[in-house]
């Protein structure tokens, strides 16, 4: 074993992967074997792929016809959910080490243990499984730091317990209990947690290397994890005769006083390795912690002797070092020399919102690709921003793959499973049901077009208020849509899932979901990369759920699956643009491109917002020696420092995000402060921002004119209802769109009950009651049942409806001289050759033989002013029809005109609380309305005016002719209201 550790650092500006390859090939390549005898220890699978690409580039640049690649072994990145490479077992290190416990089984078993320990106090369903997942994560954090369970009972922890709140004490007790039970179970099974086994493998591999040094070279490259067991292994590798450890971006130019200001970083004789003065957020802190745990002084680290082809300017490393100076040392910025703050090649882009940021980034990528062989990398922790950039690039047929992948639940195959879970949770709820039936994978293939036609016809009938839960209440809708055969097939596929009940075992749910998904989608569900990931996810979870009882309510099923699927990343296959890459922060480590765009530089995104551990109090973690939440800020700072070493760098942020104004990243603020006001202006790229805005800012076009359609006479002369007459007078264009163009408004899926729906129900009940077909309560229940209304909606609407109906019944019974003679009866008359028709809600015969015309309203009746202006003519026109004898077997002159509203009564002494009468007649203290003797003549005048102007006349159907008239916004988009409203007077 060598006495002096061989540890190197590759400066940020050199480009880690390319510089590493440039040094490894001449040092270790052999004529016959190439690099095949070399073993590279790498942090992750992404790092291995990056190194492979770097070796290929090097071979092309140097003219080599072929090159045997080195053996690449992963030490396993727990953050990326990656396992160890097979090297450690092949060395014999794993021969005496127990196997690792399956993480899925551990998750379910910990949930079972929590349920056993807490009993009735244990959370249920999704909350329980989430707590189990968090418990496992805390266990891993402690295991990585080699903190034994007994350490939770050490004096330094127990001294804190009395100062903690009850919440933290209970959590600490629960965690310690669960960990003890779990470790006892592992011991009985002869297994170890994956993190613990990894430590054991590292220790055994290091022991064997020291006892019998390998004859072949070993190089650990890019490993920055400061886990104690891994640090000792790296120390062993650095002392091998042909071994070396190469670190990324260790700042060797930093002065000793600055290095010391970072803190002790574990090199302390105190009770905890982290002191209050440690600069955990500094990008060099975790490297100092690693060196201290390796037992290597910074002075022993050597500068790597080669640089990559995509290297940046050397002075960039000086600027990066100055950029991240700790607080005390940053005072030197005032006298900092120009060459120490020079950041040529770095530009700043600040835009208004995330969409504009994505557009600007896409333009930068598009611009860079114009130069042959130029490589571009977008680095951002914001997955939404990465997706928007990828979509914008498709405008130019550039396919950019996001190497960070997408959560399984957001893929096409994953969405099928989640939609099925939602359909099971709320039996046949309209929104997930329609989303499922029209999903791209359902019925994929030759029959897809016919399936979609049936699904869309069914959807039209399903729109409106939600029906009763289950599939059976939807059969009448399928019959009305004339898709009964299609719906029977849907029922046959979905019935087993919906018949599982309110609660079942997780394994049973997964069986039903997989069975139903395959019945709907066939093999297409499992065909692509997301389908294969879904298949592996279901099989793994189902396997362990069969062994461990995991009862789950149907309501919790979507949440449990979504949380579990979000932990599975589906990465794209090869096939994207060869010179464009989109990385997350973990995937970006060790990569390099000619242009690196660091996007999303806002607080909470980069760096991420520190989150408190939900189980162990921050003080307990500090006492145990576990890095706090601020430690991750230092890691994200190191990620940015590495990216800043590229030849050209663009830093972007948006001033606003979806939640409102955004705060610039502390790292970006440091860049601006280091440059100073004058240099910042030189580095800001305003041109790309202007171009991004111009790209989606079309040339100015004249605003749309106010619509004034003027159809020919043969289209105008149509029968008109009394309700359509109101719409014609208030807004002629709405009448034109609804009556002449026949453009009806579609109800929303799972819509709230509209006044029209409530009115239809109330009218139907009252009609049957007036005809003597039953009591009000019985009739209400019967009609609600016939409508298959959802139980919740029935429960909310029924009491109010019955109260109003009881008031109507009491009012009618209280006046025996007033007898209803027409209920929901149609009538008609002819004026100027036009048929005027309408349905009277109720017409009463008064004691003197005159008539009272009644209109039921579920909401607010029209005001007297609206009637006076001619915008609510329904009562008056109905009265004209009655006066003309247009209702069969009804004679007499209408004298009373009343609105009977089912709304909340204003009188405090009202018997039921709902229902009141109002009239458009000007009487008593009313200030608006029409006098009784003028009511019908005025109604006829309004009627003739409407007919003369629009039905038999040729006046255009002007949009919003009467802006103050009450109306609907159904056709606002069709009339392009926002484009011309307010511009009428200036003629724009």
Short mmCIF file of N, CA, C and O in Angstrom, two decimals, residues 399-452:
data_model
loop_
_atom_site.label_atom_id
_atom_site.label_comp_id
_atom_site.label_asym_id
_atom_site.label_seq_id
_atom_site.Cartn_x
_atom_site.Cartn_y
_atom_site.Cartn_z
N UNK A 399 -36.07 17.50 -30.53
CA UNK A 399 -36.53 16.62 -29.47
C UNK A 399 -35.48 16.59 -28.37
O UNK A 399 -34.41 16.03 -28.55
N UNK A 400 -35.79 17.19 -27.23
CA UNK A 400 -34.85 17.24 -26.11
C UNK A 400 -35.37 16.34 -25.00
O UNK A 400 -36.48 16.54 -24.49
N UNK A 401 -34.58 15.35 -24.63
CA UNK A 401 -34.99 14.42 -23.58
C UNK A 401 -34.56 14.94 -22.21
O UNK A 401 -33.42 15.37 -22.04
N UNK A 402 -35.48 14.89 -21.28
CA UNK A 402 -35.19 15.27 -19.89
C UNK A 402 -34.65 14.04 -19.17
O UNK A 402 -35.39 13.12 -18.85
N UNK A 403 -33.34 14.04 -18.93
CA UNK A 403 -32.73 12.85 -18.35
C UNK A 403 -33.18 12.59 -16.92
O UNK A 403 -33.01 11.50 -16.41
N UNK A 404 -33.73 13.62 -16.26
CA UNK A 404 -34.25 13.40 -14.91
C UNK A 404 -35.52 12.56 -14.94
O UNK A 404 -35.94 12.02 -13.93
N UNK A 405 -36.12 12.45 -16.12
CA UNK A 405 -37.31 11.64 -16.27
C UNK A 405 -38.56 12.31 -15.74
O UNK A 405 -38.55 13.45 -15.28
N UNK A 406 -39.66 11.56 -15.83
CA UNK A 406 -40.93 12.03 -15.31
C UNK A 406 -41.44 11.05 -14.27
O UNK A 406 -41.21 9.84 -14.39
N UNK A 407 -42.14 11.53 -13.25
CA UNK A 407 -42.75 10.59 -12.30
C UNK A 407 -43.68 9.64 -13.03
O UNK A 407 -44.38 10.03 -13.98
N UNK A 408 -43.69 8.40 -12.60
CA UNK A 408 -44.51 7.38 -13.26
C UNK A 408 -45.97 7.79 -13.33
O UNK A 408 -46.65 7.52 -14.33
N UNK A 409 -46.46 8.49 -12.30
CA UNK A 409 -47.85 8.90 -12.28
C UNK A 409 -48.21 9.92 -13.34
O UNK A 409 -49.40 10.14 -13.61
N UNK A 410 -47.21 10.57 -13.95
CA UNK A 410 -47.48 11.57 -14.98
C UNK A 410 -47.35 11.01 -16.39
O UNK A 410 -47.56 11.73 -17.36
N UNK A 411 -47.00 9.75 -16.52
CA UNK A 411 -46.88 9.13 -17.83
C UNK A 411 -48.25 8.61 -18.27
O UNK A 411 -49.19 8.51 -17.48
N UNK A 412 -48.35 8.25 -19.54
CA UNK A 412 -49.63 7.77 -20.07
C UNK A 412 -50.08 6.49 -19.36
O UNK A 412 -51.23 6.38 -18.93
N UNK A 413 -49.18 5.53 -19.21
CA UNK A 413 -49.54 4.27 -18.56
C UNK A 413 -49.87 4.50 -17.09
O UNK A 413 -50.83 3.93 -16.55
N UNK A 414 -49.08 5.32 -16.42
CA UNK A 414 -49.34 5.60 -15.02
C UNK A 414 -50.67 6.27 -14.79
O UNK A 414 -51.38 5.99 -13.81
N UNK A 415 -51.06 7.16 -15.71
CA UNK A 415 -52.34 7.85 -15.57
C UNK A 415 -53.51 6.88 -15.67
O UNK A 415 -54.54 7.07 -15.02
N UNK A 416 -53.38 5.82 -16.47
CA UNK A 416 -54.46 4.83 -16.55
C UNK A 416 -54.71 4.22 -15.18
O UNK A 416 -55.86 4.12 -14.72
N UNK A 417 -53.64 3.82 -14.51
CA UNK A 417 -53.79 3.19 -13.20
C UNK A 417 -54.38 4.18 -12.19
O UNK A 417 -55.25 3.81 -11.39
N UNK A 418 -53.94 5.42 -12.21
CA UNK A 418 -54.45 6.41 -11.26
C UNK A 418 -55.92 6.75 -11.55
O UNK A 418 -56.71 6.93 -10.62
N UNK A 419 -56.29 6.82 -12.82
CA UNK A 419 -57.69 7.09 -13.16
C UNK A 419 -58.58 5.95 -12.72
O UNK A 419 -59.69 6.16 -12.22
N UNK A 420 -58.10 4.73 -12.88
CA UNK A 420 -58.88 3.58 -12.41
C UNK A 420 -59.03 3.64 -10.90
O UNK A 420 -60.10 3.32 -10.36
N UNK A 421 -57.98 4.04 -10.20
CA UNK A 421 -58.06 4.17 -8.74
C UNK A 421 -59.08 5.24 -8.35
O UNK A 421 -59.83 5.07 -7.38
N UNK A 422 -59.13 6.34 -9.09
CA UNK A 422 -60.10 7.39 -8.79
C UNK A 422 -61.52 6.93 -9.09
O UNK A 422 -62.46 7.27 -8.36
N UNK A 423 -61.69 6.15 -10.15
CA UNK A 423 -63.01 5.60 -10.47
C UNK A 423 -63.47 4.67 -9.36
O UNK A 423 -64.65 4.62 -9.01
N UNK A 424 -62.53 3.90 -8.79
CA UNK A 424 -62.88 3.00 -7.69
C UNK A 424 -63.14 3.76 -6.40
O UNK A 424 -64.01 3.38 -5.61
N UNK A 425 -62.39 4.85 -6.17
CA UNK A 425 -62.55 5.62 -4.94
C UNK A 425 -63.90 6.32 -4.88
O UNK A 425 -64.58 6.31 -3.85
N UNK A 426 -64.30 6.94 -5.96
CA UNK A 426 -65.62 7.57 -6.07
C UNK A 426 -66.34 6.86 -7.20
O UNK A 426 -66.20 7.26 -8.36
N UNK A 427 -67.10 5.82 -6.90
CA UNK A 427 -67.60 4.91 -7.94
C UNK A 427 -68.19 5.63 -9.15
O UNK A 427 -69.21 6.31 -9.05
N UNK A 428 -67.47 5.50 -10.26
CA UNK A 428 -67.92 6.06 -11.55
C UNK A 428 -68.14 7.55 -11.49
O UNK A 428 -69.05 8.09 -12.12
N UNK A 429 -67.29 8.27 -10.74
CA UNK A 429 -67.37 9.73 -10.73
C UNK A 429 -67.16 10.26 -12.14
O UNK A 429 -66.27 9.77 -12.87
N UNK A 430 -67.94 11.24 -12.60
CA UNK A 430 -67.93 11.61 -14.02
C UNK A 430 -66.57 12.03 -14.57
O UNK A 430 -66.18 11.60 -15.66
N UNK A 431 -65.83 12.89 -13.85
CA UNK A 431 -64.58 13.42 -14.41
C UNK A 431 -63.54 12.33 -14.63
O UNK A 431 -63.03 12.17 -15.74
N UNK A 432 -63.18 11.52 -13.60
CA UNK A 432 -62.21 10.45 -13.89
C UNK A 432 -62.75 9.40 -14.84
O UNK A 432 -61.98 8.80 -15.60
N UNK A 433 -64.05 9.15 -14.84
CA UNK A 433 -64.62 8.15 -15.73
C UNK A 433 -64.45 8.56 -17.19
O UNK A 433 -63.99 7.77 -18.03
N UNK A 434 -64.79 9.81 -17.51
CA UNK A 434 -64.65 10.28 -18.89
C UNK A 434 -63.17 10.36 -19.27
O UNK A 434 -62.77 9.99 -20.39
N UNK A 435 -62.32 10.85 -18.34
CA UNK A 435 -60.88 10.91 -18.63
C UNK A 435 -60.33 9.52 -18.90
O UNK A 435 -59.46 9.34 -19.76
N UNK A 436 -60.84 8.51 -18.20
CA UNK A 436 -60.39 7.14 -18.42
C UNK A 436 -60.87 6.61 -19.77
O UNK A 436 -60.08 6.06 -20.55
N UNK A 437 -62.15 6.78 -20.05
CA UNK A 437 -62.72 6.21 -21.27
C UNK A 437 -62.15 6.86 -22.53
O UNK A 437 -62.13 6.23 -23.60
N UNK A 438 -61.68 8.10 -22.43
CA UNK A 438 -61.12 8.78 -23.59
C UNK A 438 -59.60 8.87 -23.53
O UNK A 438 -58.98 9.61 -24.29
N UNK A 439 -58.98 8.10 -22.62
CA UNK A 439 -57.52 8.08 -22.51
C UNK A 439 -56.91 7.49 -23.78
O UNK A 439 -57.46 6.55 -24.37
N UNK A 440 -55.77 8.01 -24.23
CA UNK A 440 -55.18 7.55 -25.50
C UNK A 440 -54.87 6.06 -25.55
O UNK A 440 -54.85 5.47 -26.64
N UNK A 441 -54.60 5.42 -24.42
CA UNK A 441 -54.25 4.00 -24.43
C UNK A 441 -55.47 3.08 -24.41
O UNK A 441 -55.35 1.90 -24.71
N UNK A 442 -56.63 3.63 -24.04
CA UNK A 442 -57.83 2.80 -23.96
C UNK A 442 -58.34 2.50 -25.37
O UNK A 442 -58.50 3.40 -26.19
N UNK A 443 -58.56 1.21 -25.63
CA UNK A 443 -59.05 0.75 -26.93
C UNK A 443 -58.13 1.19 -28.07
O UNK A 443 -58.59 1.49 -29.17
N UNK A 444 -56.83 1.26 -27.79
CA UNK A 444 -55.88 1.68 -28.83
C UNK A 444 -55.86 0.64 -29.94
O UNK A 444 -55.97 -0.56 -29.71
N UNK A 445 -55.76 1.10 -31.16
CA UNK A 445 -55.71 0.19 -32.30
C UNK A 445 -56.79 0.51 -33.32
O UNK A 445 -57.26 1.65 -33.41
N UNK A 446 -57.21 -0.50 -34.04
CA UNK A 446 -58.15 -0.28 -35.15
C UNK A 446 -59.51 0.20 -34.68
O UNK A 446 -60.19 0.94 -35.38
N UNK A 447 -59.96 -0.25 -33.52
CA UNK A 447 -61.30 0.13 -33.06
C UNK A 447 -61.35 1.42 -32.30
O UNK A 447 -62.38 1.77 -31.72
N UNK A 448 -60.25 2.16 -32.28
CA UNK A 448 -60.17 3.37 -31.47
C UNK A 448 -61.19 4.43 -31.92
O UNK A 448 -61.83 5.07 -31.10
N UNK A 449 -61.35 4.62 -33.21
CA UNK A 449 -62.26 5.67 -33.70
C UNK A 449 -63.70 5.38 -33.29
O UNK A 449 -64.42 6.26 -32.81
N UNK A 450 -64.13 4.13 -33.43
CA UNK A 450 -65.50 3.78 -33.05
C UNK A 450 -65.69 3.93 -31.54
O UNK A 450 -66.74 4.38 -31.07
N UNK A 451 -64.67 3.52 -30.78
CA UNK A 451 -64.75 3.66 -29.32
C UNK A 451 -64.90 5.14 -28.93
O UNK A 451 -65.72 5.48 -28.08
N UNK A 452 -64.12 6.01 -29.54
CA UNK A 452 -64.20 7.43 -29.20
C UNK A 452 -65.55 8.03 -29.58
O UNK A 452 -66.08 8.88 -28.85
#
